[in-house]
Amino acid sequence: MTPPAAVIVLAAGEGTRMKSATPKVLHQVCGRSLVGHVVTTAESIDAGQVVVVLGHQRERVAAHLAESFPRVVTTVQAEQNGTGHAVRVTLDQLADQGVTWDSGPVVVVSGDSPLLSEQTLELLIAEHESAQAAVTVLSAELPDPTGYGRIVRDSAGLVQGIVEHKDATAEQLAIREVNSGMYVFDAGFLRAAIAGLSTDNSQGEEYLTDLVAVARADGRPVAALAAPDPDDTLGINNRAQLAHVEAIMRHRINHHWMITGVTMRDPATTYIDADVSLEPDCVLEPGVALRGVTVVAAGAVVGPDSTLIDTTVGAEARVNRVHSESAVIGPGATVGPFTYLRPAADLGPDSKAGAFVEIKNAVVGQDAKVPHLTYVGDAEIGSGANIGASSVFVNYDGVSKSRTVVGREARVGSDTMLVAPVVVGPGAYTAAGSVIVEDVPAGALAIARGRQRNIEGWVAANRAGTPAAEAAADAEGQE
Ligand code: UD1
Ligand code: CA
């Protein structure tokens, strides 16, 4: 397959049926925008240029593309006068910038059809080349062809033209082979023919689909490839179709990872975004959502019931009922159950963050442990240190945030308040229930709490007749 000279992505339409303030092509499927999926596929086949035609809300779409797909070129179709018009103004605008393609395939696809796979696109281009066609259409046999353009074939079975649903005769409406809106054109043919499109149809638009009949009239070969998987051709016009397409893509992504060696206990409750990467032999328990650019290494076990966003999980780590965003979980680390990792939480190798622990912007050293009921914010915990249950890294004075440093092998007692900025030296201890406001030298024990005083007989004197007084009297009798 010759990589195409260009892939033109049509994305100027409004997407009225989405009923959304967000332009249609910026809606997401499996964590990536619709147009982003199409562009990713176009880039994967090494197209010389990927051109996205913008129209409605073009500033927003352009900003998204510039940020996430910087190699993409954009053109503007200010008024949406049809798919043919979109391609025509695109070729004109590029020509003004000195860009023209005289030979080789030029692909045209829709920005709202994110299921088009690399393999199908490659097959379409290969078919185009072997047929030496002027235009090759990706078609699909649909049980319900309503709304789609129909592929009209002649008595020899050759593609004669495409008729839009709104322009079709009753006989043509019965055709179930539809136009997917994805094509390969010979660059020279496209450039020559696009200028001649008319608007003589029910919608008064320049139809790109008319180029099929133009090619036939010129005596140029026209080819059609039936999509091996008709799902590849599905376009999105409303939120129900958005959900339907997402379900298919999710299934494809899950299948892909299982085939590469990932164990998924329950694919039906496993949600993996398009940009996630997984190593073979990681295990995903039921109820796992891996979002953004999350990475999970070999041997790690994630779940059940965990959501990881832009999180890196090291080899052999155990992540159980965790919500994590922009965090790093080191190899062999144990996290959960019920742990909240926030941005820049960085858990070292074999470290532990246990139940009801929240960690933000903090490095937890190798083998260090934060086992229970603790908030760690803006901190550095040295290797092998242990943070006792119910401790708080008091990082916020109401105005600004300060850092806490706990040295290696330190032992922070249960219910310690570490009031930042503060340093607990290597190997130091803090007594349970302490409020630490001054630095603790290495190896010292810091105690910062009131001394205990026992008032003998207080219950008998002040709470006579209560069960407590009775229990106390019993205990006295047994002495
Ligand atoms: C189009 C095809 C139809 C095919 C269907 C497949 C034409 C005339 N018809 O119809 O045969 O079955 O796709 O989904 O091409 N767009 C622009 N500028 C415009 C008009 C559309 O950029 O002026 C873009 C839209 O944003 C969209 C794509 O082109 O991404 C398709 O446009 P749409 O209006 O959805 O075409 P259909 O009527 O569905
Ligand atoms: Ca459409």
GROMACS .gro file of C-alpha atoms in nm, residues 52-470:
model
  419
   52VAL     CA    1  -0.883   1.870   0.899
   53VAL     CA    2  -1.156   2.088   0.751
   54LEU     CA    3  -1.297   2.317   1.019
   55GLY     CA    4  -1.618   2.518   1.025
   56HIS     CA    5  -1.849   2.534   1.325
   57GLN     CA    6  -1.668   2.643   1.644
   58ARG     CA    7  -1.344   2.622   1.453
   59GLU     CA    8  -1.140   2.803   1.719
   60ARG     CA    9  -1.211   2.529   1.973
   61VAL     CA   10  -1.144   2.244   1.735
   62ALA     CA   11  -0.828   2.413   1.606
   63ALA     CA   12  -0.700   2.466   1.962
   64HIS     CA   13  -0.759   2.101   2.046
   65LEU     CA   14  -0.577   1.985   1.734
   66ALA     CA   15  -0.284   2.224   1.790
   67GLU     CA   16  -0.242   2.092   2.141
   68SER     CA   17  -0.288   1.719   2.084
   69PHE     CA   18  -0.210   1.668   1.714
   70PRO     CA   19   0.040   1.938   1.621
   71ARG     CA   20   0.126   1.789   1.281
   72VAL     CA   21  -0.227   1.834   1.153
   73VAL     CA   22  -0.295   2.107   0.894
   74THR     CA   23  -0.633   2.281   0.904
   75THR     CA   24  -0.847   2.455   0.645
   76VAL     CA   25  -1.169   2.648   0.692
   77GLN     CA   26  -1.505   2.595   0.529
   78ALA     CA   27  -1.682   2.906   0.653
   79GLU     CA   28  -2.023   2.802   0.520
   80GLN     CA   29  -2.123   2.438   0.510
   81ASN     CA   30  -2.238   2.396   0.152
   82GLY     CA   31  -2.181   2.024   0.140
   83THR     CA   32  -1.911   1.760   0.155
   84GLY     CA   33  -1.793   1.833  -0.200
   85HIS     CA   34  -1.772   2.202  -0.119
   86ALA     CA   35  -1.566   2.120   0.191
   87VAL     CA   36  -1.312   1.934  -0.019
   88ARG     CA   37  -1.312   2.201  -0.290
   89VAL     CA   38  -1.238   2.491  -0.052
   90THR     CA   39  -0.973   2.277   0.116
   91LEU     CA   40  -0.792   2.210  -0.211
   92ASP     CA   41  -0.819   2.581  -0.299
   93GLN     CA   42  -0.681   2.696   0.036
   94LEU     CA   43  -0.393   2.451   0.024
   95ALA     CA   44  -0.313   2.549  -0.336
   96ASP     CA   45  -0.295   2.913  -0.220
   97GLN     CA   46  -0.030   2.797   0.025
   98GLY     CA   47   0.155   2.617  -0.255
   99VAL     CA   48   0.038   2.268  -0.155
  100THR     CA   49  -0.103   2.048  -0.434
  101TRP     CA   50  -0.103   1.674  -0.489
  102ASP     CA   51  -0.084   1.560  -0.849
  103SER     CA   52  -0.059   1.189  -0.803
  104GLY     CA   53  -0.108   0.917  -0.548
  105PRO     CA   54  -0.410   0.845  -0.335
  106VAL     CA   55  -0.595   1.115  -0.143
  107VAL     CA   56  -0.824   0.984   0.130
  108VAL     CA   57  -1.137   1.165   0.246
  109VAL     CA   58  -1.302   1.060   0.574
  110SER     CA   59  -1.553   1.203   0.821
  111GLY     CA   60  -1.441   1.342   1.153
  112ASP     CA   61  -1.736   1.181   1.328
  113SER     CA   62  -1.654   0.818   1.242
  114PRO     CA   63  -1.398   0.712   1.501
  115LEU     CA   64  -1.423   0.335   1.450
  116LEU     CA   65  -1.245   0.340   1.114
  117SER     CA   66  -0.948   0.111   1.175
  118GLU     CA   67  -0.600   0.129   1.036
  119GLN     CA   68  -0.647  -0.214   0.873
  120THR     CA   69  -0.970  -0.116   0.696
  121LEU     CA   70  -0.817   0.208   0.570
  122GLU     CA   71  -0.514   0.016   0.441
  123LEU     CA   72  -0.741  -0.235   0.266
  124LEU     CA   73  -0.936   0.048   0.107
  125ILE     CA   74  -0.619   0.208  -0.031
  126ALA     CA   75  -0.488  -0.130  -0.151
  127GLU     CA   76  -0.819  -0.193  -0.330
  128HIS     CA   77  -0.798   0.151  -0.488
  129GLU     CA   78  -0.448   0.081  -0.615
  130SER     CA   79  -0.518  -0.262  -0.754
  131ALA     CA   80  -0.832  -0.133  -0.931
  132GLN     CA   81  -0.637   0.171  -1.058
  133ALA     CA   82  -0.955   0.355  -0.977
  134ALA     CA   83  -1.035   0.724  -0.997
  135VAL     CA   84  -1.235   0.681  -0.679
  136THR     CA   85  -1.284   0.393  -0.436
  137VAL     CA   86  -1.568   0.400  -0.185
  138LEU     CA   87  -1.583   0.219   0.146
  139SER     CA   88  -1.930   0.071   0.161
  140ALA     CA   89  -2.121  -0.132   0.414
  141GLU     CA   90  -2.427  -0.357   0.410
  142LEU     CA   91  -2.653  -0.222   0.681
  143PRO     CA   92  -2.974  -0.383   0.806
  144ASP     CA   93  -3.122  -0.032   0.831
  145PRO     CA   94  -2.976   0.199   0.565
  146THR     CA   95  -3.201   0.493   0.656
  147GLY     CA   96  -3.031   0.828   0.609
  148TYR     CA   97  -2.726   0.699   0.426
  149GLY     CA   98  -2.636   0.750   0.062
  150ARG     CA   99  -2.706   0.432  -0.139
  151ILE     CA  100  -2.451   0.263  -0.366
  152VAL     CA  101  -2.617   0.219  -0.706
  153ARG     CA  102  -2.468  -0.055  -0.924
  154ASP     CA  103  -2.526  -0.122  -1.294
  155SER     CA  104  -2.635  -0.452  -1.446
  156ALA     CA  105  -2.271  -0.567  -1.451
  157GLY     CA  106  -2.248  -0.502  -1.077
  158LEU     CA  107  -2.015  -0.203  -1.119
  159VAL     CA  108  -2.066   0.105  -0.906
  160GLN     CA  109  -2.257   0.359  -1.107
  161GLY     CA  110  -2.318   0.631  -0.857
  162ILE     CA  111  -2.422   0.725  -0.506
  163VAL     CA  112  -2.770   0.858  -0.438
  164GLU     CA  113  -2.845   1.043  -0.117
  165HIS     CA  114  -3.137   0.917   0.091
  166LYS     CA  115  -3.325   1.243   0.033
  167ASP     CA  116  -3.277   1.220  -0.344
  168ALA     CA  117  -3.344   0.847  -0.381
  169THR     CA  118  -3.632   0.680  -0.564
  170ALA     CA  119  -3.839   0.417  -0.385
  171GLU     CA  120  -3.644   0.150  -0.570
  172GLN     CA  121  -3.309   0.300  -0.465
  173LEU     CA  122  -3.423   0.330  -0.103
  174ALA     CA  123  -3.448  -0.049  -0.094
  175ILE     CA  124  -3.069  -0.079  -0.153
  176ARG     CA  125  -2.893  -0.183   0.165
  177GLU     CA  126  -2.538  -0.119   0.048
  178VAL     CA  127  -2.455   0.228   0.177
  179ASN     CA  128  -2.180   0.484   0.139
  180SER     CA  129  -1.969   0.513   0.455
  181GLY     CA  130  -1.851   0.862   0.361
  182MET     CA  131  -1.491   0.736   0.339
  183TYR     CA  132  -1.316   0.737   0.003
  184VAL     CA  133  -0.985   0.717  -0.175
  185PHE     CA  134  -0.943   0.943  -0.477
  186ASP     CA  135  -0.676   0.964  -0.739
  187ALA     CA  136  -0.525   1.304  -0.661
  188GLY     CA  137  -0.527   1.424  -1.023
  189PHE     CA  138  -0.887   1.315  -1.078
  190LEU     CA  139  -1.002   1.477  -0.753
  191ARG     CA  140  -0.843   1.810  -0.838
  192ALA     CA  141  -0.982   1.815  -1.192
  193ALA     CA  142  -1.332   1.694  -1.107
  194ILE     CA  143  -1.406   1.879  -0.782
  195ALA     CA  144  -1.450   2.215  -0.956
  196GLY     CA  145  -1.739   2.080  -1.163
  197LEU     CA  146  -1.980   1.975  -0.885
  198SER     CA  147  -2.331   2.112  -0.912
  199THR     CA  148  -2.582   2.193  -0.640
  200ASP     CA  149  -2.870   2.044  -0.836
  201ASN     CA  150  -3.012   1.822  -0.559
  202SER     CA  151  -3.267   1.825  -0.280
  203GLN     CA  152  -3.030   1.991  -0.032
  204GLY     CA  153  -2.878   2.244  -0.274
  205GLU     CA  154  -2.531   2.130  -0.169
  206GLU     CA  155  -2.216   2.025  -0.351
  207TYR     CA  156  -2.211   1.650  -0.290
  208LEU     CA  157  -1.873   1.480  -0.282
  209THR     CA  158  -2.059   1.162  -0.369
  210ASP     CA  159  -2.137   1.296  -0.717
  211LEU     CA  160  -1.772   1.240  -0.811
  212VAL     CA  161  -1.850   0.871  -0.850
  213ALA     CA  162  -2.087   0.939  -1.140
  214VAL     CA  163  -1.839   1.194  -1.280
  215ALA     CA  164  -1.567   0.927  -1.288
  216ARG     CA  165  -1.800   0.683  -1.461
  217ALA     CA  166  -1.895   0.945  -1.720
  218ASP     CA  167  -1.521   1.003  -1.783
  219GLY     CA  168  -1.477   0.631  -1.837
  220ARG     CA  169  -1.256   0.606  -1.527
  221PRO     CA  170  -1.275   0.297  -1.307
  222VAL     CA  171  -1.470   0.323  -0.982
  223ALA     CA  172  -1.423   0.067  -0.706
  224ALA     CA  173  -1.605  -0.011  -0.383
  225LEU     CA  174  -1.484  -0.210  -0.088
  226ALA     CA  175  -1.736  -0.356   0.149
  227ALA     CA  176  -1.600  -0.291   0.500
  228PRO     CA  177  -1.490  -0.625   0.647
  229ASP     CA  178  -1.641  -0.504   0.976
  230PRO     CA  179  -1.939  -0.276   0.908
  231ASP     CA  180  -1.890  -0.121   1.255
  232ASP     CA  181  -1.587   0.058   1.106
  233THR     CA  182  -1.821   0.280   0.907
  234LEU     CA  183  -2.048   0.393   1.190
  235GLY     CA  184  -2.083   0.768   1.219
  236ILE     CA  185  -2.204   0.958   1.522
  237ASN     CA  186  -2.491   1.204   1.496
  238ASN     CA  187  -2.647   1.187   1.844
  239ARG     CA  188  -2.566   1.079   2.201
  240ALA     CA  189  -2.722   0.737   2.159
  241GLN     CA  190  -2.487   0.667   1.868
  242LEU     CA  191  -2.203   0.809   2.076
  243ALA     CA  192  -2.271   0.551   2.347
  244HIS     CA  193  -2.314   0.272   2.092
  245VAL     CA  194  -1.980   0.353   1.927
  246GLU     CA  195  -1.808   0.380   2.265
  247ALA     CA  196  -1.934   0.034   2.360
  248ILE     CA  197  -1.790  -0.110   2.040
  249MET     CA  198  -1.458   0.066   2.083
  250ARG     CA  199  -1.434  -0.040   2.448
  251HIS     CA  200  -1.493  -0.398   2.342
  252ARG     CA  201  -1.221  -0.369   2.076
  253ILE     CA  202  -0.972  -0.218   2.321
  254ASN     CA  203  -1.040  -0.484   2.585
  255HIS     CA  204  -1.009  -0.758   2.324
  256HIS     CA  205  -0.679  -0.614   2.201
  257TRP     CA  206  -0.527  -0.613   2.551
  258MET     CA  207  -0.649  -0.963   2.635
  259ILE     CA  208  -0.491  -1.094   2.315
  260THR     CA  209  -0.162  -0.928   2.412
  261GLY     CA  210  -0.163  -1.109   2.747
  262VAL     CA  211  -0.359  -0.902   2.995
  263THR     CA  212  -0.591  -1.091   3.229
  264MET     CA  213  -0.929  -0.923   3.258
  265ARG     CA  214  -1.159  -1.094   3.510
  266ASP     CA  215  -1.465  -0.915   3.378
  267PRO     CA  216  -1.429  -0.728   3.049
  268ALA     CA  217  -1.791  -0.613   3.081
  269THR     CA  218  -1.695  -0.388   3.375
  270THR     CA  219  -1.349  -0.290   3.251
  271TYR     CA  220  -1.304   0.053   3.093
  272ILE     CA  221  -0.974   0.128   2.921
  273ASP     CA  222  -0.907   0.455   2.740
  274ALA     CA  223  -0.750   0.456   2.396
  275ASP     CA  224  -0.417   0.597   2.516
  276VAL     CA  225  -0.364   0.353   2.804
  277SER     CA  226  -0.082   0.100   2.778
  278LEU     CA  227  -0.062  -0.233   2.955
  279GLU     CA  228   0.213  -0.491   2.981
  280PRO     CA  229   0.140  -0.860   2.943
  281ASP     CA  230   0.063  -1.042   3.266
  282CYS     CA  231  -0.095  -0.755   3.446
  283VAL     CA  232  -0.432  -0.845   3.594
  284LEU     CA  233  -0.742  -0.626   3.593
  285GLU     CA  234  -1.008  -0.723   3.846
  286PRO     CA  235  -1.376  -0.632   3.794
  287GLY     CA  236  -1.481  -0.268   3.802
  288VAL     CA  237  -1.161  -0.106   3.680
  289ALA     CA  238  -1.142   0.217   3.479
  290LEU     CA  239  -0.803   0.310   3.337
  291ARG     CA  240  -0.820   0.663   3.202
  292GLY     CA  241  -0.597   0.902   3.011
  293VAL     CA  242  -0.238   0.788   2.966
  294THR     CA  243  -0.236   0.534   3.246
  295VAL     CA  244   0.036   0.269   3.223
  296VAL     CA  245   0.030  -0.066   3.405
  297ALA     CA  246   0.343  -0.285   3.417
  298ALA     CA  247   0.374  -0.661   3.413
  299GLY     CA  248   0.253  -0.856   3.712
  300ALA     CA  249   0.064  -0.567   3.865
  301VAL     CA  250  -0.288  -0.640   3.990
  302VAL     CA  251  -0.538  -0.355   3.966
  303GLY     CA  252  -0.885  -0.368   4.119
  304PRO     CA  253  -1.146  -0.452   4.202
  305ASP     CA  254  -1.326  -0.117   4.179
  306SER     CA  255  -1.043   0.121   4.099
  307THR     CA  256  -1.019   0.430   3.879
  308LEU     CA  257  -0.673   0.530   3.768
  309ILE     CA  258  -0.630   0.850   3.567
  310ASP     CA  259  -0.293   0.934   3.408
  311THR     CA  260  -0.133   0.700   3.661
  312THR     CA  261   0.175   0.481   3.625
  313VAL     CA  262   0.166   0.145   3.802
  314GLY     CA  263   0.497  -0.042   3.842
  315ALA     CA  264   0.558  -0.413   3.805
  316GLU     CA  265   0.404  -0.642   4.066
  317ALA     CA  266   0.227  -0.356   4.240
  318ARG     CA  267  -0.106  -0.427   4.412
  319VAL     CA  268  -0.375  -0.161   4.366
  320ASN     CA  269  -0.705  -0.240   4.536
  321ARG     CA  270  -1.007  -0.004   4.549
  322VAL     CA  271  -0.809   0.305   4.468
  323HIS     CA  272  -0.891   0.637   4.308
  324SER     CA  273  -0.578   0.786   4.160
  325GLU     CA  274  -0.499   1.084   3.943
  326SER     CA  275  -0.158   1.178   3.799
  327ALA     CA  276   0.026   0.956   4.046
  328VAL     CA  277   0.312   0.709   4.025
  329ILE     CA  278   0.285   0.375   4.203
  330GLY     CA  279   0.625   0.210   4.223
  331PRO     CA  280   0.707  -0.152   4.151
  332GLY     CA  281   0.593  -0.385   4.427
  333ALA     CA  282   0.401  -0.111   4.605
  334THR     CA  283   0.076  -0.193   4.785
  335VAL     CA  284  -0.208   0.058   4.765
  336GLY     CA  285  -0.556   0.030   4.912
  337PRO     CA  286  -0.817  -0.062   4.990
  338PHE     CA  287  -0.988   0.280   4.988
  339THR     CA  288  -0.690   0.501   4.907
  340TYR     CA  289  -0.697   0.836   4.729
  341LEU     CA  290  -0.386   0.933   4.535
  342ARG     CA  291  -0.380   1.288   4.403
  343PRO     CA  292  -0.150   1.461   4.155
  344ALA     CA  293   0.223   1.412   4.213
  345ALA     CA  294   0.181   1.135   4.468
  346ASP     CA  295   0.493   0.928   4.401
  347LEU     CA  296   0.507   0.597   4.583
  348GLY     CA  297   0.848   0.429   4.580
  349PRO     CA  298   0.928   0.062   4.522
  350ASP     CA  299   0.768  -0.175   4.773
  351SER     CA  300   0.610   0.112   4.963
  352LYS     CA  301   0.261   0.098   5.112
  353ALA     CA  302  -0.038   0.332   5.124
  354GLY     CA  303  -0.321   0.166   5.310
  355ALA     CA  304  -0.684   0.213   5.402
  356PHE     CA  305  -0.831   0.564   5.416
  357VAL     CA  306  -0.505   0.729   5.324
  358GLU     CA  307  -0.491   1.038   5.100
  359ILE     CA  308  -0.160   1.140   4.944
  360LYS     CA  309  -0.091   1.453   4.739
  361ASN     CA  310   0.232   1.595   4.597
  362ALA     CA  311   0.450   1.373   4.810
  363VAL     CA  312   0.730   1.125   4.760
  364VAL     CA  313   0.700   0.810   4.967
  365GLY     CA  314   1.041   0.638   4.974
  366GLN     CA  315   1.126   0.278   4.907
  367ASP     CA  316   0.974   0.042   5.166
  368ALA     CA  317   0.816   0.335   5.351
  369LYS     CA  318   0.466   0.274   5.489
  370VAL     CA  319   0.159   0.490   5.540
  371PRO     CA  320  -0.073   0.212   5.648
  372HIS     CA  321  -0.393   0.371   5.785
  373LEU     CA  322  -0.615   0.678   5.809
  374THR     CA  323  -0.359   0.941   5.717
  375TYR     CA  324  -0.330   1.257   5.507
  376VAL     CA  325   0.008   1.321   5.346
  377GLY     CA  326   0.042   1.646   5.151
  378ASP     CA  327   0.350   1.831   5.021
  379ALA     CA  328   0.598   1.594   5.177
  380GLU     CA  329   0.896   1.372   5.139
  381ILE     CA  330   0.902   1.049   5.337
  382GLY     CA  331   1.239   0.872   5.346
  383SER     CA  332   1.294   0.508   5.271
  384GLY     CA  333   1.181   0.261   5.535
  385ALA     CA  334   0.997   0.524   5.740
  386ASN     CA  335   0.663   0.438   5.902
  387ILE     CA  336   0.378   0.681   5.954
  388GLY     CA  337   0.148   0.578   6.240
  389ALA     CA  338  -0.227   0.553   6.200
  390SER     CA  339  -0.433   0.869   6.192
  391SER     CA  340  -0.145   1.110   6.135
  392VAL     CA  341  -0.185   1.432   5.943
  393PHE     CA  342   0.074   1.624   5.747
  394VAL     CA  343  -0.058   1.968   5.833
  395ASN     CA  344   0.049   2.147   5.517
  396TYR     CA  345  -0.189   2.442   5.495
  397ASP     CA  346  -0.202   2.741   5.726
  398GLY     CA  347  -0.502   2.888   5.553
  399VAL     CA  348  -0.290   3.095   5.318
  400SER     CA  349   0.002   2.893   5.190
  401LYS     CA  350   0.126   2.535   5.167
  402SER     CA  351   0.446   2.417   5.336
  403ARG     CA  352   0.656   2.102   5.312
  404THR     CA  353   0.728   1.827   5.560
  405VAL     CA  354   1.035   1.605   5.542
  406VAL     CA  355   1.048   1.274   5.728
  407GLY     CA  356   1.393   1.111   5.724
  408ARG     CA  357   1.464   0.751   5.638
  409GLU     CA  358   1.370   0.486   5.894
  410ALA     CA  359   1.188   0.745   6.108
  411ARG     CA  360   0.887   0.630   6.314
  412VAL     CA  361   0.606   0.879   6.331
  413GLY     CA  362   0.374   0.773   6.614
  414SER     CA  363   0.001   0.730   6.571
  415ASP     CA  364  -0.203   1.047   6.561
  416THR     CA  365   0.092   1.277   6.508
  417MET     CA  366   0.024   1.620   6.361
  418LEU     CA  367   0.328   1.727   6.161
  419VAL     CA  368   0.282   2.103   6.129
  420ALA     CA  369   0.476   2.213   5.822
  421PRO     CA  370   0.732   2.337   5.753
  422VAL     CA  371   0.894   2.076   5.970
  423VAL     CA  372   1.166   1.812   5.948
  424VAL     CA  373   1.174   1.479   6.133
  425GLY     CA  374   1.532   1.357   6.112
  426PRO     CA  375   1.647   1.014   5.997
  427GLY     CA  376   1.572   0.744   6.252
  428ALA     CA  377   1.382   0.985   6.478
  429TYR     CA  378   1.061   0.891   6.662
  430THR     CA  379   0.757   1.097   6.752
  431ALA     CA  380   0.533   0.993   7.040
  432ALA     CA  381   0.171   0.906   6.965
  433GLY     CA  382  -0.062   1.201   6.982
  434SER     CA  383   0.210   1.462   6.939
  435VAL     CA  384   0.171   1.794   6.765
  436ILE     CA  385   0.513   1.848   6.609
  437VAL     CA  386   0.586   2.212   6.531
  438GLU     CA  387   0.966   2.207   6.566
  439ASP     CA  388   1.224   2.002   6.379
  440VAL     CA  389   1.315   1.669   6.539
  441PRO     CA  390   1.688   1.585   6.527
  442ALA     CA  391   1.802   1.251   6.386
  443GLY     CA  392   1.755   0.970   6.634
  444ALA     CA  393   1.561   1.182   6.888
  445LEU     CA  394   1.219   1.104   7.039
  446ALA     CA  395   0.984   1.402   7.022
  447ILE     CA  396   0.695   1.412   7.269
  448ALA     CA  397   0.456   1.703   7.239
  449ARG     CA  398   0.142   1.640   7.443
  450GLY     CA  399  -0.002   1.703   7.790
  451ARG     CA  400   0.109   1.474   8.074
  452GLN     CA  401  -0.150   1.220   8.199
  453ARG     CA  402  -0.302   1.264   8.551
  454ASN     CA  403  -0.528   0.990   8.706
  455ILE     CA  404  -0.785   1.106   8.965
  456GLU     CA  405  -0.853   0.797   9.176
  457GLY     CA  406  -1.216   0.725   9.270
  458TRP     CA  407  -1.357   0.999   9.047
  459VAL     CA  408  -1.632   0.777   8.899
  460ALA     CA  409  -1.757   0.654   9.238
  461ALA     CA  410  -1.767   1.014   9.360
  462ASN     CA  411  -1.924   1.176   9.058
  463ARG     CA  412  -2.112   0.901   8.869
  464ALA     CA  413  -2.259   0.686   9.142
  465GLY     CA  414  -2.519   0.435   9.024
  466THR     CA  415  -2.400   0.422   8.664
  467PRO     CA  416  -2.288   0.100   8.495
  468ALA     CA  417  -1.936   0.249   8.493
  469ALA     CA  418  -1.940   0.294   8.870
  470GLU     CA  419  -2.069  -0.063   8.907
   0.00000   0.00000   0.00000
